[in-house]
mmCIF file of C-alpha atoms in Angstrom:
data_model
loop_
_atom_site.group_PDB
_atom_site.id
_atom_site.type_symbol
_atom_site.label_atom_id
_atom_site.label_comp_id
_atom_site.label_asym_id
_atom_site.label_seq_id
_atom_site.Cartn_x
_atom_site.Cartn_y
_atom_site.Cartn_z
ATOM 1 C CA MET A 1 60.311 58.670 -144.377
ATOM 2 C CA PRO A 2 57.568 61.251 -145.030
ATOM 3 C CA ILE A 3 55.492 60.520 -148.101
ATOM 4 C CA GLN A 4 56.271 63.991 -149.480
ATOM 5 C CA ALA A 5 60.010 63.214 -149.449
ATOM 6 C CA VAL A 6 59.411 59.968 -151.299
ATOM 7 C CA LEU A 7 57.088 61.484 -153.899
ATOM 8 C CA LEU A 8 58.946 64.736 -154.587
ATOM 9 C CA PRO A 9 61.520 63.174 -156.974
ATOM 10 C CA LEU A 10 58.654 61.459 -158.801
ATOM 11 C CA PHE A 11 56.809 64.786 -159.098
ATOM 12 C CA VAL A 12 59.936 66.399 -160.566
ATOM 13 C CA GLU A 13 60.232 63.585 -163.138
ATOM 14 C CA VAL A 14 56.557 64.007 -164.035
ATOM 15 C CA ALA A 15 57.027 67.783 -164.361
ATOM 16 C CA LEU A 16 59.998 67.230 -166.691
ATOM 17 C CA THR A 17 57.849 64.947 -168.840
ATOM 18 C CA PHE A 18 55.036 67.501 -169.058
ATOM 19 C CA VAL A 19 57.426 70.353 -169.885
ATOM 20 C CA LEU A 20 58.823 68.320 -172.771
ATOM 21 C CA LEU A 21 55.310 67.287 -173.868
ATOM 22 C CA PHE A 22 54.031 70.872 -174.060
ATOM 23 C CA TRP A 23 57.238 72.068 -175.723
ATOM 24 C CA MET A 24 56.922 69.293 -178.311
ATOM 25 C CA ALA A 25 53.242 70.103 -178.887
ATOM 26 C CA ARG A 26 53.971 73.803 -179.360
ATOM 27 C CA LEU A 27 56.689 73.088 -181.926
ATOM 28 C CA ASN A 28 54.554 70.522 -183.749
ATOM 29 C CA VAL A 29 51.504 72.784 -183.948
ATOM 30 C CA ALA A 30 53.713 75.616 -185.185
ATOM 31 C CA ALA A 31 55.296 73.397 -187.859
ATOM 32 C CA VAL A 32 51.906 72.267 -189.141
ATOM 33 C CA GLY A 33 50.414 75.747 -188.861
ATOM 34 C CA SER A 34 53.248 77.323 -190.840
ATOM 35 C CA GLY A 35 53.009 74.693 -193.569
ATOM 36 C CA THR A 36 56.506 73.366 -192.864
ATOM 37 C CA VAL A 37 54.900 69.984 -192.197
ATOM 38 C CA ARG A 38 51.780 68.685 -193.898
ATOM 39 C CA PRO A 39 49.478 66.483 -191.756
ATOM 40 C CA GLN A 40 49.489 63.692 -194.348
ATOM 41 C CA ASP A 41 53.306 63.585 -194.116
ATOM 42 C CA ILE A 42 53.236 62.675 -190.422
ATOM 43 C CA ALA A 43 49.870 60.925 -190.096
ATOM 44 C CA LEU A 44 51.401 57.474 -189.610
ATOM 45 C CA ARG A 45 54.278 58.629 -187.401
ATOM 46 C CA GLU A 46 56.582 59.200 -190.348
ATOM 47 C CA PRO A 47 59.718 61.088 -189.282
ATOM 48 C CA ASN A 48 58.974 64.096 -191.492
ATOM 49 C CA TRP A 49 59.280 66.700 -188.759
ATOM 50 C CA PRO A 50 61.998 69.349 -188.761
ATOM 51 C CA ALA A 51 65.152 68.304 -186.886
ATOM 52 C CA ARG A 52 64.402 70.541 -183.865
ATOM 53 C CA ASN A 53 60.927 69.013 -183.504
ATOM 54 C CA ARG A 54 62.406 65.505 -183.614
ATOM 55 C CA GLN A 55 64.990 66.484 -181.027
ATOM 56 C CA ILE A 56 62.303 67.570 -178.549
ATOM 57 C CA GLN A 57 60.062 64.619 -179.498
ATOM 58 C CA ASN A 58 62.909 62.231 -178.731
ATOM 59 C CA ALA A 59 63.533 63.919 -175.383
ATOM 60 C CA TYR A 60 59.850 63.552 -174.524
ATOM 61 C CA HIS A 61 59.560 59.942 -175.658
ATOM 62 C CA ASN A 62 62.680 59.059 -173.695
ATOM 63 C CA GLN A 63 60.869 60.163 -170.517
ATOM 64 C CA LEU A 64 58.255 57.474 -171.190
ATOM 65 C CA GLU A 65 60.778 54.629 -171.267
ATOM 66 C CA LEU A 66 63.201 54.092 -168.368
ATOM 67 C CA PRO A 67 61.269 56.348 -165.948
ATOM 68 C CA THR A 68 58.355 53.902 -166.118
ATOM 69 C CA LEU A 69 60.416 51.508 -164.008
ATOM 70 C CA PHE A 70 61.104 54.375 -161.597
ATOM 71 C CA TYR A 71 57.384 55.110 -161.239
ATOM 72 C CA VAL A 72 56.574 51.466 -160.558
ATOM 73 C CA LEU A 73 59.383 51.151 -158.018
ATOM 74 C CA THR A 74 58.290 54.304 -156.212
ATOM 75 C CA VAL A 75 54.704 53.087 -155.905
ATOM 76 C CA LEU A 76 55.806 49.617 -154.768
ATOM 77 C CA SER A 77 58.216 51.112 -152.245
ATOM 78 C CA ILE A 78 55.450 53.232 -150.757
ATOM 79 C CA VAL A 79 52.829 50.487 -150.703
ATOM 80 C CA LEU A 80 55.222 47.910 -149.231
ATOM 81 C CA ARG A 81 56.793 50.436 -146.856
ATOM 82 C CA HIS A 82 60.332 50.141 -148.196
ATOM 83 C CA ALA A 83 60.868 53.793 -149.073
ATOM 84 C CA ASP A 84 63.658 54.950 -146.791
ATOM 85 C CA LEU A 85 66.433 57.544 -146.889
ATOM 86 C CA ILE A 86 68.544 55.424 -149.249
ATOM 87 C CA PHE A 87 65.591 55.136 -151.639
ATOM 88 C CA VAL A 88 64.969 58.895 -151.587
ATOM 89 C CA LEU A 89 68.635 59.777 -152.119
ATOM 90 C CA LEU A 90 68.947 57.366 -155.036
ATOM 91 C CA ALA A 91 65.650 58.641 -156.452
ATOM 92 C CA TRP A 92 67.031 62.174 -156.463
ATOM 93 C CA VAL A 93 70.215 61.015 -158.175
ATOM 94 C CA PHE A 94 68.140 59.209 -160.818
ATOM 95 C CA VAL A 95 65.901 62.227 -161.442
ATOM 96 C CA ALA A 96 68.868 64.619 -161.559
ATOM 97 C CA LEU A 97 70.512 62.402 -164.166
ATOM 98 C CA ARG A 98 67.253 62.305 -166.181
ATOM 99 C CA CYS A 99 67.055 66.110 -166.086
ATOM 100 C CA LEU A 100 70.680 66.429 -167.174
ATOM 101 C CA GLN A 101 70.176 63.907 -169.964
ATOM 102 C CA ALA A 102 67.090 65.772 -171.204
ATOM 103 C CA PHE A 103 69.013 69.053 -171.055
ATOM 104 C CA VAL A 104 71.830 67.622 -173.173
ATOM 105 C CA ARG A 105 69.322 66.137 -175.631
ATOM 106 C CA VAL A 106 67.507 69.451 -176.192
ATOM 107 C CA THR A 107 70.676 71.579 -176.360
ATOM 108 C CA ASP A 108 73.832 70.343 -178.088
ATOM 109 C CA ASN A 109 72.652 66.696 -178.158
ATOM 110 C CA ASP A 110 76.194 65.446 -177.558
ATOM 111 C CA VAL A 111 75.622 61.703 -177.939
ATOM 112 C CA PRO A 112 78.553 60.436 -175.817
ATOM 113 C CA ARG A 113 77.621 62.771 -172.932
ATOM 114 C CA ARG A 114 73.924 61.971 -173.300
ATOM 115 C CA GLY A 115 74.713 58.254 -173.398
ATOM 116 C CA ALA A 116 76.866 58.464 -170.284
ATOM 117 C CA LEU A 117 74.082 60.243 -168.416
ATOM 118 C CA PHE A 118 71.560 57.663 -169.602
ATOM 119 C CA LEU A 119 73.816 54.798 -168.512
ATOM 120 C CA ALA A 120 74.458 56.389 -165.120
ATOM 121 C CA GLY A 121 70.712 56.805 -164.576
ATOM 122 C CA ALA A 122 70.057 53.227 -165.649
ATOM 123 C CA VAL A 123 72.693 51.952 -163.219
ATOM 124 C CA VAL A 124 71.225 53.995 -160.362
ATOM 125 C CA LEU A 125 67.754 52.666 -161.135
ATOM 126 C CA ALA A 126 69.070 49.096 -161.377
ATOM 127 C CA VAL A 127 70.710 49.518 -157.962
ATOM 128 C CA MET A 128 67.432 50.826 -156.560
ATOM 129 C CA TRP A 129 65.599 47.787 -157.942
ATOM 130 C CA ALA A 130 68.286 45.403 -156.640
ATOM 131 C CA ILE A 131 68.087 46.869 -153.136
ATOM 132 C CA PHE A 132 64.295 46.671 -153.228
ATOM 133 C CA ALA A 133 64.284 43.074 -154.499
ATOM 134 C CA VAL A 134 66.822 41.898 -151.918
ATOM 135 C CA ARG A 135 64.896 43.544 -149.095
ATOM 136 C CA ILE A 136 61.604 42.033 -150.250
ATOM 137 C CA LEU A 137 63.007 38.549 -150.874
ATOM 138 C CA LEU A 138 64.913 38.477 -147.586
ATOM 139 C CA GLY A 139 62.090 40.073 -145.638
ATOM 140 C CA ILE A 140 64.296 42.946 -144.467
#
């Protein structure tokens, strides 16, 4: 499998994370600049941001949790030469689910739908890890 095919889903996940980071930063700077939020009210990570800021912050922070396991698996799969078509297809499913979950979180934030998308992504990633582990342990 070409390295570009293996890394492209990872690049999309990284791009999603940066989009959310810059969006969050823009909203936070605007809230502080307008006086809506005082620096001393959020200095120790107190949740004193407006609801919209917290919504985008949560979307961003969520991209630093489960996707970490995806990043590690991608690197290991490349280094150990276990990144094949199945890996790439599952990687795209995982990243698509992460994008959909982020979209739901920053729009209507429907918790049951967001939770279902999160669970589906977690299952896909768990399957990816299980396939990888079995292949490594059995020397396949």
